[in-house]
Coordinates of C-alpha atoms and ligand atoms in Angstrom, one line a residue:
X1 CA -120.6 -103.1 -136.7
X2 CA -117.4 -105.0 -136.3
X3 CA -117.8 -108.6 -136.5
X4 CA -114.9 -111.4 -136.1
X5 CA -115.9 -115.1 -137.7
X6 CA -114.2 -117.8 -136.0
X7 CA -113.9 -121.5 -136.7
X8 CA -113.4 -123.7 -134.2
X9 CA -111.3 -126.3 -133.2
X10 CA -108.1 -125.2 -134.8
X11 CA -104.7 -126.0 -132.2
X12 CA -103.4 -122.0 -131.3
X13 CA -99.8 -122.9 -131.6
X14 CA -96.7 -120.3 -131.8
X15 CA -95.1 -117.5 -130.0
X16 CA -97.0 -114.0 -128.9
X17 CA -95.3 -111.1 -127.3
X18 CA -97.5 -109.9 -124.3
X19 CA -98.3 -105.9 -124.7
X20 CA -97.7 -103.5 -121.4
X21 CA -100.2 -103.4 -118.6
X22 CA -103.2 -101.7 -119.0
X23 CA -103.9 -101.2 -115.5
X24 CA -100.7 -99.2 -114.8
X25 CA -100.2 -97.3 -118.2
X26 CA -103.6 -95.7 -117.6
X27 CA -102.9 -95.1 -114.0
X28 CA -99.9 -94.1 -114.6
X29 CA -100.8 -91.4 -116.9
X30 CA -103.2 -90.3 -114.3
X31 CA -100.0 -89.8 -111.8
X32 CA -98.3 -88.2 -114.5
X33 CA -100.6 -84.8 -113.8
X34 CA -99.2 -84.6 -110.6
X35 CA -96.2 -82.7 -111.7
X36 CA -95.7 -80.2 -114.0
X37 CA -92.5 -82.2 -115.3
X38 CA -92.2 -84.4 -118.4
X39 CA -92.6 -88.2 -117.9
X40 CA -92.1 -90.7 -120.3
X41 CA -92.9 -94.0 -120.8
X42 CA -92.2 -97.3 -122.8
X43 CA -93.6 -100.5 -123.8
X44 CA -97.4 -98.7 -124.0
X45 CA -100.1 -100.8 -125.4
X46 CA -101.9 -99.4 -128.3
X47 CA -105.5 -100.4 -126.7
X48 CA -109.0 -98.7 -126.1
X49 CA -108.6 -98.0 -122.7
X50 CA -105.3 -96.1 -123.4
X51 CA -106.2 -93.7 -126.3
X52 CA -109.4 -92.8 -123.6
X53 CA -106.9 -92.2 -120.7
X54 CA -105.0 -89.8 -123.3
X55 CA -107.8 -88.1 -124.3
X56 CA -108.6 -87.4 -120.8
X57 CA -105.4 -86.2 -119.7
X58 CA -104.9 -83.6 -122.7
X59 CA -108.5 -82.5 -122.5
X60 CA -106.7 -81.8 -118.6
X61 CA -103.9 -79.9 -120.2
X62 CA -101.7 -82.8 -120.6
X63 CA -99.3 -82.2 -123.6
X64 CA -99.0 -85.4 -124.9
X65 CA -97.0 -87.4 -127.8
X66 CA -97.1 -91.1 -128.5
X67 CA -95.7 -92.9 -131.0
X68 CA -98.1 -96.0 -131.3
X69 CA -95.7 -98.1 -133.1
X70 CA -92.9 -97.9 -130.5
X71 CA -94.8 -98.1 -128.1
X72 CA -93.1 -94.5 -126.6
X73 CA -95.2 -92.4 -125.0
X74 CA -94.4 -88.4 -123.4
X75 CA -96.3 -86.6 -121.9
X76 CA -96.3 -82.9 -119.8
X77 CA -98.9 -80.5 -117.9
X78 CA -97.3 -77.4 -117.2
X79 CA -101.1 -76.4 -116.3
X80 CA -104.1 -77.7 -115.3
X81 CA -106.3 -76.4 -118.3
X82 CA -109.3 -77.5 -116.4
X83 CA -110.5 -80.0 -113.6
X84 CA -113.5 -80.7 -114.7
X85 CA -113.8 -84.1 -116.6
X86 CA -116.9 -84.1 -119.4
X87 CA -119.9 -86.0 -119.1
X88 CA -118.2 -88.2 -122.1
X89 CA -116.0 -90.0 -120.7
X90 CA -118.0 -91.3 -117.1
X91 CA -119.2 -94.8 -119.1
X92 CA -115.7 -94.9 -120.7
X93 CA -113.6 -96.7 -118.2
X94 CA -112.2 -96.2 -114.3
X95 CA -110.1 -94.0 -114.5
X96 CA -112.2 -90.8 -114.2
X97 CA -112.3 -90.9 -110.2
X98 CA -108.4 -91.5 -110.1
X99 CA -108.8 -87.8 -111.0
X100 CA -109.7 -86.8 -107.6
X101 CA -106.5 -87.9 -106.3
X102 CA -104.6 -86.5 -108.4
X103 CA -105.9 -83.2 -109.3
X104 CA -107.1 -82.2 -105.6
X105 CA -103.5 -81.3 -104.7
X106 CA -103.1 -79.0 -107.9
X107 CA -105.9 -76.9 -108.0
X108 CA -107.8 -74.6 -105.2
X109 CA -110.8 -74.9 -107.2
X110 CA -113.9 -77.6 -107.6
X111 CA -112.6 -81.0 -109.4
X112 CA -115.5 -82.5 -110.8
X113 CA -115.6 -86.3 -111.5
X114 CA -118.6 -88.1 -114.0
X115 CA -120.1 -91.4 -112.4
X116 CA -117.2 -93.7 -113.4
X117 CA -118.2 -96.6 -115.6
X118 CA -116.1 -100.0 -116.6
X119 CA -117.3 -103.3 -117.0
X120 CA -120.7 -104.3 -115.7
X121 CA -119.3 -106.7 -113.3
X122 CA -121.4 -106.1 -110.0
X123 CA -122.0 -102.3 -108.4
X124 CA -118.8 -101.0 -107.9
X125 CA -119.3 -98.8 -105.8
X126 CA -116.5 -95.8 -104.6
X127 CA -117.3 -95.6 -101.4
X128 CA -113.7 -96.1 -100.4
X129 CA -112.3 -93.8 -102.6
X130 CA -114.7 -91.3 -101.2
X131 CA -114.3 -92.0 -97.5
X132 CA -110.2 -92.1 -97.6
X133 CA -110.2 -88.7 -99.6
X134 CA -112.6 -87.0 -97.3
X135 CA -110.4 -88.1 -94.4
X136 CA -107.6 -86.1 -96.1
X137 CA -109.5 -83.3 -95.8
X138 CA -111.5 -83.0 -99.0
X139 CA -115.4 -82.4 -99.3
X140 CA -116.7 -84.2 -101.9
X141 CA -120.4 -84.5 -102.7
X142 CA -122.3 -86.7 -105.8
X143 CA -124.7 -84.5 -107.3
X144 CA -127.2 -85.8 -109.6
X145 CA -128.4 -83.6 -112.5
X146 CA -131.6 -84.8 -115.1
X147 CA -129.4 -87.2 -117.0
X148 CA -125.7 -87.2 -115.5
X149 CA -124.2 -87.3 -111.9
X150 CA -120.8 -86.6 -111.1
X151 CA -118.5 -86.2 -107.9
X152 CA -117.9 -82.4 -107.2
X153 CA -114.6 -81.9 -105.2
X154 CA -112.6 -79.6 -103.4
X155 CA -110.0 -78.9 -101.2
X156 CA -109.6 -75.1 -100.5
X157 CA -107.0 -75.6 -97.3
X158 CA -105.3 -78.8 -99.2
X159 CA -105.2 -82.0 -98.4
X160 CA -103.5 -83.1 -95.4
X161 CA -101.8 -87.0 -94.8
X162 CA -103.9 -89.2 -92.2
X163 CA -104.0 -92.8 -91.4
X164 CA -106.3 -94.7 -93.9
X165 CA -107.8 -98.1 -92.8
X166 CA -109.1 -99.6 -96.4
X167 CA -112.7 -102.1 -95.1
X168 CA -110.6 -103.9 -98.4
X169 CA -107.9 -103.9 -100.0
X170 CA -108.9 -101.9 -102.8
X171 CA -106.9 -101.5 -106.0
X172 CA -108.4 -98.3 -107.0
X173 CA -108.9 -96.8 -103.7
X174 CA -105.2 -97.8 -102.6
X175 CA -104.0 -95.9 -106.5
X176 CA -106.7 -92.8 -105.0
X177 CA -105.3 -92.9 -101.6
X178 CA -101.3 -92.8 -103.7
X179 CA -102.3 -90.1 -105.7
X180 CA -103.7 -87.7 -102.9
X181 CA -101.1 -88.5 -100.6
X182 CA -98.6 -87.7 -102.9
X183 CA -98.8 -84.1 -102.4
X184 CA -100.8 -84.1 -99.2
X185 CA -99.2 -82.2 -96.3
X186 CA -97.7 -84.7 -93.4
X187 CA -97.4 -88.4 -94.3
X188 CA -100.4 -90.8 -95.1
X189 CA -100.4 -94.5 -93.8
X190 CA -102.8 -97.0 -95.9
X191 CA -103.6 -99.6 -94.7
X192 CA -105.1 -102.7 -95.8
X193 CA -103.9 -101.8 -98.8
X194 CA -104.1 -103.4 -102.5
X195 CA -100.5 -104.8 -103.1
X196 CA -101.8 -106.0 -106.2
X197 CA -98.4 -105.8 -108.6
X198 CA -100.0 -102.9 -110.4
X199 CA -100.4 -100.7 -107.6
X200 CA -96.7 -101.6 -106.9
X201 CA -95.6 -100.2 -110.4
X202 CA -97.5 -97.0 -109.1
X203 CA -95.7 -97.0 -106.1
X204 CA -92.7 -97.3 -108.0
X205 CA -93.4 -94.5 -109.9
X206 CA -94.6 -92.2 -107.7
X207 CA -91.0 -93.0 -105.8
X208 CA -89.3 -92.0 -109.5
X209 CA -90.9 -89.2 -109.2
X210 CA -89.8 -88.0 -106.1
X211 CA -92.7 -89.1 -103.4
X212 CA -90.8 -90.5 -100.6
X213 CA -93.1 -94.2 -100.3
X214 CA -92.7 -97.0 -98.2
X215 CA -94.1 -100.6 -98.5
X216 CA -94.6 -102.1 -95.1
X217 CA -95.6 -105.6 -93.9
X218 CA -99.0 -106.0 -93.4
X219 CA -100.7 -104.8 -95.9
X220 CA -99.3 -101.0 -95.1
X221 CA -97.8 -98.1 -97.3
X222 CA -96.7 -95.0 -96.1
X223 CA -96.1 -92.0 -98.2
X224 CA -95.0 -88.3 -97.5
X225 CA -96.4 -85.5 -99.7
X226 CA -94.1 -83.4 -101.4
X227 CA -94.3 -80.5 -103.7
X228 CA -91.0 -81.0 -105.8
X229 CA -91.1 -83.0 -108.6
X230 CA -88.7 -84.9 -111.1
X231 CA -88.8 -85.8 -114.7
X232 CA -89.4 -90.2 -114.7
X233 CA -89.5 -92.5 -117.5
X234 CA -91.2 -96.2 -116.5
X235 CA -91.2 -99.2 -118.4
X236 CA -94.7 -100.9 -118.7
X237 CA -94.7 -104.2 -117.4
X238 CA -96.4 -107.0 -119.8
X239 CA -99.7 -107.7 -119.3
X240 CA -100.5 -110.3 -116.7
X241 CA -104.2 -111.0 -117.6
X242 CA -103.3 -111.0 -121.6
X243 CA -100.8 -113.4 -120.4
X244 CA -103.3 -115.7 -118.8
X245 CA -105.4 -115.1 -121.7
X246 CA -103.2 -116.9 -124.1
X247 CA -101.9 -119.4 -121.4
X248 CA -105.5 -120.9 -120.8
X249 CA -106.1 -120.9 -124.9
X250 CA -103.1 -122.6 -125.7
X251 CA -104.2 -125.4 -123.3
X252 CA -108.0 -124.7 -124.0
X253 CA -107.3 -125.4 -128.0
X254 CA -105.0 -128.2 -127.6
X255 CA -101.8 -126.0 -128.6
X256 CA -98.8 -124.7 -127.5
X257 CA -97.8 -121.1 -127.3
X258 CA -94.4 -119.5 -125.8
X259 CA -95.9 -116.5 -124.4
X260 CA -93.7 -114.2 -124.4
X261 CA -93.7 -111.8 -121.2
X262 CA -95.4 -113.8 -118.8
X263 CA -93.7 -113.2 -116.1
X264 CA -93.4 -116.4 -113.3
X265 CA -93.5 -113.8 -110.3
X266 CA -96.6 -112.3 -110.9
X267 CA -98.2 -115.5 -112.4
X268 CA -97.7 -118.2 -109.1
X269 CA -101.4 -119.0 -108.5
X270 CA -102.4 -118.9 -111.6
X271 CA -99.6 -121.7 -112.9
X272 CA -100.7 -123.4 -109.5
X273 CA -103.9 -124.0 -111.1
X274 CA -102.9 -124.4 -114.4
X275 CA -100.6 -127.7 -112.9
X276 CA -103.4 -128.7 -110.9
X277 CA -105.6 -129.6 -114.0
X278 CA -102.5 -131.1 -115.8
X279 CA -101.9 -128.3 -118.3
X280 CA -98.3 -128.0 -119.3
X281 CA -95.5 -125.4 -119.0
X282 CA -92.3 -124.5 -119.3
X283 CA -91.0 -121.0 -117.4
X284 CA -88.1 -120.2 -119.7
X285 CA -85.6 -116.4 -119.3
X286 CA -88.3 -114.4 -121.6
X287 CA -91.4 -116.1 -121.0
X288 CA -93.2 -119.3 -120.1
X289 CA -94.7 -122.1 -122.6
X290 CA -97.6 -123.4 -122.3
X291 CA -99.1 -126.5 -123.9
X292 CA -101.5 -128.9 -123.8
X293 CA -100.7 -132.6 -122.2
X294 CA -102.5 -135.0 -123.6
X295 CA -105.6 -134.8 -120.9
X296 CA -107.2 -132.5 -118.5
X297 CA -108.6 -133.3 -114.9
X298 CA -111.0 -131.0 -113.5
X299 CA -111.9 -131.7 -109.5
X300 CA -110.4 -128.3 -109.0
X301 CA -111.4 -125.3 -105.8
X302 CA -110.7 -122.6 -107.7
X303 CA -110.9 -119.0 -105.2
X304 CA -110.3 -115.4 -106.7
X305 CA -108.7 -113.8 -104.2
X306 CA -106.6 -110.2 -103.6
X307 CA -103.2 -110.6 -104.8
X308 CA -101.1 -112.7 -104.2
X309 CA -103.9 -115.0 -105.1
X310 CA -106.0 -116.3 -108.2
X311 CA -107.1 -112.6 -110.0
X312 CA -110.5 -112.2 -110.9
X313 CA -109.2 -110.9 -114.4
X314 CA -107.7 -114.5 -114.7
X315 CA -111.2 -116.4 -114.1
X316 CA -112.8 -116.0 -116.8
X317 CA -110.7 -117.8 -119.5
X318 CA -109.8 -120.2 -117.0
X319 CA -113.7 -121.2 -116.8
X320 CA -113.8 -122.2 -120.2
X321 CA -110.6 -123.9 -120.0
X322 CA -112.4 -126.2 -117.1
X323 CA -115.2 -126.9 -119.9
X324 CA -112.6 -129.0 -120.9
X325 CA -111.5 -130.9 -118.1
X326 CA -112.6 -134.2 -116.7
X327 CA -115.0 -134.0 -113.9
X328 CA -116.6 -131.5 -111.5
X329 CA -114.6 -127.8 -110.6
X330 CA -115.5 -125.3 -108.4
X331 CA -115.2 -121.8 -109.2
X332 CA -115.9 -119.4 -106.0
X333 CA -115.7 -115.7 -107.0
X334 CA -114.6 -113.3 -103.5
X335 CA -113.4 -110.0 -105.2
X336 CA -116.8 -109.0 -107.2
X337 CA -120.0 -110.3 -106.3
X338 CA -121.6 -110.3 -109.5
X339 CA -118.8 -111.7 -112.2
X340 CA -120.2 -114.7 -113.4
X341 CA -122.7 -113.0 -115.9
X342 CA -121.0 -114.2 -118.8
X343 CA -121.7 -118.0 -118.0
X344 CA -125.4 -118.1 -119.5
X345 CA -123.8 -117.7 -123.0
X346 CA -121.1 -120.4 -122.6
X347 CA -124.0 -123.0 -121.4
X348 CA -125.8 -122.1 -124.6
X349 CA -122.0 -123.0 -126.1
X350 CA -123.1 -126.5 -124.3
X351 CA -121.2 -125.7 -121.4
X352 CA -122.4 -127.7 -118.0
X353 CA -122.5 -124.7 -115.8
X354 CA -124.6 -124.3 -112.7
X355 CA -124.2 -121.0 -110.2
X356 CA -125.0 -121.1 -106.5
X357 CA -125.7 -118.1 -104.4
X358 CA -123.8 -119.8 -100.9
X359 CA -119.9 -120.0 -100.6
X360 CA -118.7 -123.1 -102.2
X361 CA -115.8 -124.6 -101.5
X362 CA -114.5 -123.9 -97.9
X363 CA -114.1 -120.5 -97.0
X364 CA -117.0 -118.1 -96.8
X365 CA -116.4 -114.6 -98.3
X366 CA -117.9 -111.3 -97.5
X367 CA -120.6 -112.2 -100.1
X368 CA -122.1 -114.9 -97.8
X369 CA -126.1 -114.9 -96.9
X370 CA -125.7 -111.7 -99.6
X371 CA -127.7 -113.8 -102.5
X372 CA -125.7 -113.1 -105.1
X373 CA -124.6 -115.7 -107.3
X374 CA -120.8 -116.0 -107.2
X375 CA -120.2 -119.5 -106.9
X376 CA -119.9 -121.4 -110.2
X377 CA -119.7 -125.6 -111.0
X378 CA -118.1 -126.2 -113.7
X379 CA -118.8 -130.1 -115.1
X380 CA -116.7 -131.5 -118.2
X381 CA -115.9 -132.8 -120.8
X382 CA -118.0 -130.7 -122.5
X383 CA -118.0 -130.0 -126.2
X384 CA -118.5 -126.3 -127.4
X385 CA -120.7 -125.2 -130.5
X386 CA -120.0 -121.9 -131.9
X387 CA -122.6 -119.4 -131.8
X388 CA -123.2 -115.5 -132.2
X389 CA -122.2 -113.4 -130.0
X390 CA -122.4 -110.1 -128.6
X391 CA -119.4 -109.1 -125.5
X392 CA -120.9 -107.3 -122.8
X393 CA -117.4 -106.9 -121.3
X394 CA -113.1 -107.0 -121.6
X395 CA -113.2 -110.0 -119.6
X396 CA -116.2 -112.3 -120.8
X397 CA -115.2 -110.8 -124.5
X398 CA -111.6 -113.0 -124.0
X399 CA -113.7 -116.1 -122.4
X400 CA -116.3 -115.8 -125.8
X401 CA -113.2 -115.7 -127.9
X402 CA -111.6 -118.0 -126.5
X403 CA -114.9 -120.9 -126.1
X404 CA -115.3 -119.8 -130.4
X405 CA -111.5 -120.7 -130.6
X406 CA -112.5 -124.2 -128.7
X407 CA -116.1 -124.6 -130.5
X408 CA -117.0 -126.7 -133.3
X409 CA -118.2 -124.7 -136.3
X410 CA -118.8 -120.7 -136.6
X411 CA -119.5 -118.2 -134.0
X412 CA -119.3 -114.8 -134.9
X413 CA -118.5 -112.2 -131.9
X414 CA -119.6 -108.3 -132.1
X415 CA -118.9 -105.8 -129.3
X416 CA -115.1 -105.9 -130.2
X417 CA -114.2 -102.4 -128.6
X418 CA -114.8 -104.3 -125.3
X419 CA -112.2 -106.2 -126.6
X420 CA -109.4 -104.1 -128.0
X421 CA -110.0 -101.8 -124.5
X422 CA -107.3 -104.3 -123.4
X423 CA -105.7 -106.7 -126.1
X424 CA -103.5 -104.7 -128.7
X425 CA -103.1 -106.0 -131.9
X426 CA -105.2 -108.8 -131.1
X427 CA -106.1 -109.9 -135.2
X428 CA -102.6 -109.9 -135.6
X429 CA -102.0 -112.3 -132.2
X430 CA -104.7 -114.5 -133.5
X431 CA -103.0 -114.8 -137.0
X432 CA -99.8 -115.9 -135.5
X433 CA -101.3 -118.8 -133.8
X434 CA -103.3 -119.8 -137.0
X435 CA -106.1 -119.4 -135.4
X436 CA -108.7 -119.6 -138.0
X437 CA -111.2 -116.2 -138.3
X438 CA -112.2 -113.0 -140.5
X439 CA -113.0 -110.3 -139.4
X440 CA -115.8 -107.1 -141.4
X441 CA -114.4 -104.0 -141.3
X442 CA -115.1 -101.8 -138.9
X443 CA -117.5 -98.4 -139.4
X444 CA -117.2 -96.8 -135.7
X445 CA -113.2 -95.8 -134.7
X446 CA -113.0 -98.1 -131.3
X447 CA -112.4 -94.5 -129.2
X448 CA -115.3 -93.1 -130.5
X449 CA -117.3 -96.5 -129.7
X450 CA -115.7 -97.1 -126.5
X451 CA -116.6 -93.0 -125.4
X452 CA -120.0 -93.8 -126.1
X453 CA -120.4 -96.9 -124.3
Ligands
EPU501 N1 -115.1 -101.7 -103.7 C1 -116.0 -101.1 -102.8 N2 -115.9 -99.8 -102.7 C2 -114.9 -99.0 -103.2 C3 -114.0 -99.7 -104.1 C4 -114.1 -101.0 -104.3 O1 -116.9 -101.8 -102.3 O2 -114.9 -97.8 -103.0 C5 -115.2 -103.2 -103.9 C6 -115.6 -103.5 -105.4 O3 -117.0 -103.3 -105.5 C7 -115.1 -104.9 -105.6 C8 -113.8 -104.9 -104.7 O4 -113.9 -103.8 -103.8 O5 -116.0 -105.8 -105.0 C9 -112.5 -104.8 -105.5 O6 -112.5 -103.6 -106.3 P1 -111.2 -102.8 -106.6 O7 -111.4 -101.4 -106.2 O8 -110.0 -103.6 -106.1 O9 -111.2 -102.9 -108.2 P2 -111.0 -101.7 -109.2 O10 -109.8 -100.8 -108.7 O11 -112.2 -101.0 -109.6 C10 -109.1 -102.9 -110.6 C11 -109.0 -103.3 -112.0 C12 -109.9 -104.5 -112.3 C13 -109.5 -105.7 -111.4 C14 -109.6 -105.2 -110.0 C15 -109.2 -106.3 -109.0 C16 -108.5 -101.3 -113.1 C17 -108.9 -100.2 -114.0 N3 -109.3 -102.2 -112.9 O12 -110.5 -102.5 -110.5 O13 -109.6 -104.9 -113.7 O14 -110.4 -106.7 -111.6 O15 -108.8 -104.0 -109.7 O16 -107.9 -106.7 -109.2 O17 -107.4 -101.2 -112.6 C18 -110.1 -105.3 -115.9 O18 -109.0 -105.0 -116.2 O19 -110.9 -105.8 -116.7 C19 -110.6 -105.1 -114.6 C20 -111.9 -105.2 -114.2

C-alpha cells in the first residue's frame, strides 16, 4: 500500500501551477459523446478521476488519445459501441449517471447506468437527475440484482425539451438536464439551476458545439436540442478547489505560496473568508499569493452555500486552517448533510472540534430538525500532532494532508488514490514548497485502485 510520511511544521513556501478542473474535464468528456465529431481539449489534469472518465468513454466507443504530459487530450465516437456501463465502474466516481443524459439521445436502445459512487459524504441520492429525465420523456427504472443495482433507461420516441423546476440547484442534475436537452426535441428551461462555474464551462461547451444555450437571470437556462454537431476544442480552467487547497496550507503552515491559476472571479467568498481571519494575499495577472501574517483570529460564521458562495469542496482545508486561529468559529455545512466525517480524526490531531445537529449561526438550512450533524465549532489555537492515517475521501484526504503538513512530528497517510482522484502531480507540488515527506512505492496502479473502490 501507498504510504506518504510527513513531518510537520515545515513553512510551504514557493510557487505551484494549479492543474485543470476536474469537475469539467470529466464532464466534459461525458458531453463529448454527444456528437459523432472530434473534440479536443487542453490543460487536462493527469488525475484518478480522469484516466476513469477515459476508460469509461472508450469502453463507450470513444476513440481517445491523450498526451499526459501536455496535458492534450482528443477524443471521437463515430459509434456508440455500447450503452451499457459495467458493474466496475459504479463505486468509481459520478460520472456514470451523467451517462443517461448523454447517451439517451443517441441510442433507441436500453442505457444502463451502475449505482453511481463518489465520496461518502452523505446519501447522495439522484432523485433529481431521475425526475428531470423522466420529464423529458424517458422511463428509467433502478433494478436491483444479488450484488449490483443499476438505472435501466430508455427512450424509444426520444426525448422531448420541457420545463424543469430543480427542488435545488443541483450541479449534477443541472450537467444531466444539459446533456439531455442537448439533443432533446423542442427547447428545455431549467430552472433553479446550478450556476456553479463548472456547469458554466459545460454550457460553454455545449454552445462550441453547436447547442443553442441561454443563461438567464434567476437561476434559469434554456437550451434547444439539435442534431448537428461541430468539431470544439476547450481549455480546462484551473482547479478552483486545488487552488483553495494550497491557499489555506500556505496560511495553515505559516508560508507563502503564489498559486498560480487561482483565479479572483471564481474565488470571492472564499478570499472573503480568508481576510476575515487575517490571512494574507496578493491577487496578481497569473495568480494570487497567499501568505501568512503574523496572526490568525478565528470568531468566524463560516456557511457553504451554492455558488456564488463558500463551496463545500473549500471547507474542508479551511477547517484545519481555523485550528489555527484565535478563538471560537463556526462552521455550518448547507449543501451535504453529512460532510463533517472527517473531523473525529483531526480532534485526535488535538483539534477542539465539537459538531451540533441544529443550524448554527443564523440561517436555518434544509437540514434543520433533520438530526444530522452538519454544524461544526471550531476552537483555537490548537496545536496538531501527527498521526497515521487512512483517507476515506478526496476532500478530508487534502484536510489530513494538510493538518500532517501543520502537525508536530510524523503522520503517515494511506488511501492516496482518494488523493490523486483530484491533485496531479501532487509529490512533485509538495517538493516545490519544501514540504518535508517520503513517500513507499506504490504496488496497486491508482486506476486499478480507484475502480475497485
Ligand atoms: N441532491 C439530491 N438529489 C439529486 C442530486 C443532488 O438530493 O438528485 C442533493 C445532494 O444530496 C446534495 C446536494 O443536492 O445534498 C448537492 O449535490 P449536487 O448534485 O450539487 O452535487 P454533485 O453534482 O453530486 C458536484 C461535485 C462535488 C461538489 C458538488 C457541489 C462533481 C463530480 N462533484 O457533486 O464535488 O461538492 O457538486 O458543488 O462534479 C469533489 O470534487 O470532491 C466533490 C464532491
Amino acid at each position: 500500500m501507498a504510504l506518504l510520511q510527513i513531518e510537520g511544521g515545515t513553512p510551504l513556501q514557493g510557487h505551484v501551477r494549479v492543474s485543470g478542473a476536474k469537475n469539467v474535464v470529466t464532464k466534459l468528456l461525458v458531453a463529448s459523446l454527444l456528437s459523432n465529431k472530434k473534440c479536443r481539449f487542453t490543460s487536462v489534469p493527469d488525475i484518478g478521476d480522469v484516466r476513469v472518465t477515459v476508460e469509461l468513454c472508450r469502453e463507450i466507443g470513444a476513440l481517445i488519445e491523450w498526451d499526459r504530459e501536455e496535458g492534450v487530450l482528443e477524443t471521437i465516437t463515430p459509434e456508440l459501441k455500447t450503452s451499457y456501463i459495467p458493474q466496475r465502474f459504479s463505486g468509481a466516481n459520478r460520472i456514470p449517471i451523467l451517462m443517461l443524459g448523454a447517451l439517451l439521445g443517441r441510442t433507441n436502445g436500453e442505457v444502463i447506468v451502475p449505482t453511481v459512487g463518489g465520496c461518502d459524504i452523505g446519501k447522495r441520492p439522484v432523485d433529481f437527475h431521475v425526475e428531470a429525465l423522466q420529464k423529458m420523456g424517458a422511463t428509467i427504472e433502478h433494478r436491483r440484482m444479488l450484488k449490483e443495482s443499476a438505472w435501466f433507461a430508455h427512450a424509444h420516441d426520444g426525448l422531448h425539451g420541457t420545463v424543469i423546476t430543480l427542488p435545488y440547484p443541483s450541479v449534477g442534475a443541472t450537467e444531466n438536464c444539459l446533456l439531455a436537452g442537448s439533443t432533446a426535441t423542442g427547447t428545455t428551461v431549467i430552472k433553479n439551476a446550478a450556476m456553479e462555474p463548472e456547469v458554466v464551462e459545460l454550457i460553454l461547451f455545449l454552445q462550441k458545439m453547436g447547442v443553442p444555450v441561454t443563461i438567464e437571470s434567476d437561476r434559469t437556462i434554456r437550451l434547444l436540442g439539435t442534431n448537428r454537431f461541430y468539431e470544439a476544442e476547450h481549455k480546462i480552467i484551473p482547479d478552483r478547489m486545488e487552488a483553495a487547497s494550497w491557499a489555506t496550507a500556505a496560511i495553515a503552515t505559516k508560508g507563502r505560496i503564489f498559486v498560480e491559476g487561482a483565479e479572483h472571479g471564481r474565488m470571492i467568498s472564499f478570499i472573503n473568508k480568508i481576510r476575515q481571519i487575517g490571512g494574507g494575499f496578493d491577487i496578481k495577472e497569473h495568480g494570487i499569493e497567499f501568505f501568512y501574517t503574523g496572526s490568525l483570529q478565528g470568531g468566524l460564521h463560516l456557511e457553504t452555500d451554492v455558488h456564488p458562495g463558500f463551496m463545500t469542496d473549500w471547507q474542508q482545508p479551511f477547517v484545519v486552517l481555523l485550528t489555527q486561529t484565535q478563538g471560537l468559529s463556526i462552521v455550518h455545512e448547507t449543501v451535504y448533510e453529512n460532510r463533517f466525517g472527517y473531523t473525529d480524526i483531526l480532534r485526535e490531531m488535538g483539534g477542539d472540534l465539537t459538531l451540533f445537529r441544529h443550524c448554527l449561526g443564523g440561517s436555518e438550512c434544509r437540514f434543520a430538525l433533520k438530526h444530522f450533524a452538519h454544524s461544526l465549532a471550531v476552537k483555537g489555537v490548537t496545536p496538531l500532532y501527527g498521526k497515521e492515517i487512512v483517507i476515506p475521501d478526496l476532500r478530508a484526504g487534502f484536510a489530513y494532508l494538510l493538518a500532517a503538513l501543520v502537525a508536530s512530528g510524523k503522520s503517515k497517510l494511506s488511501g492516496l488514490h482518494f488523493l490523486e482522484r483530484g491533485y496531479e502531480k501532487l509529490d512533485a507540488k509538495l517538493e516545490a514548497l519544501g514540504a518535508s515527506f517520503s513517500r513507499e512505492e506504490e504496488r496497486v496502479p491508482a486506476l486499478e485502485e480507484a475502480l475497485v473502490n
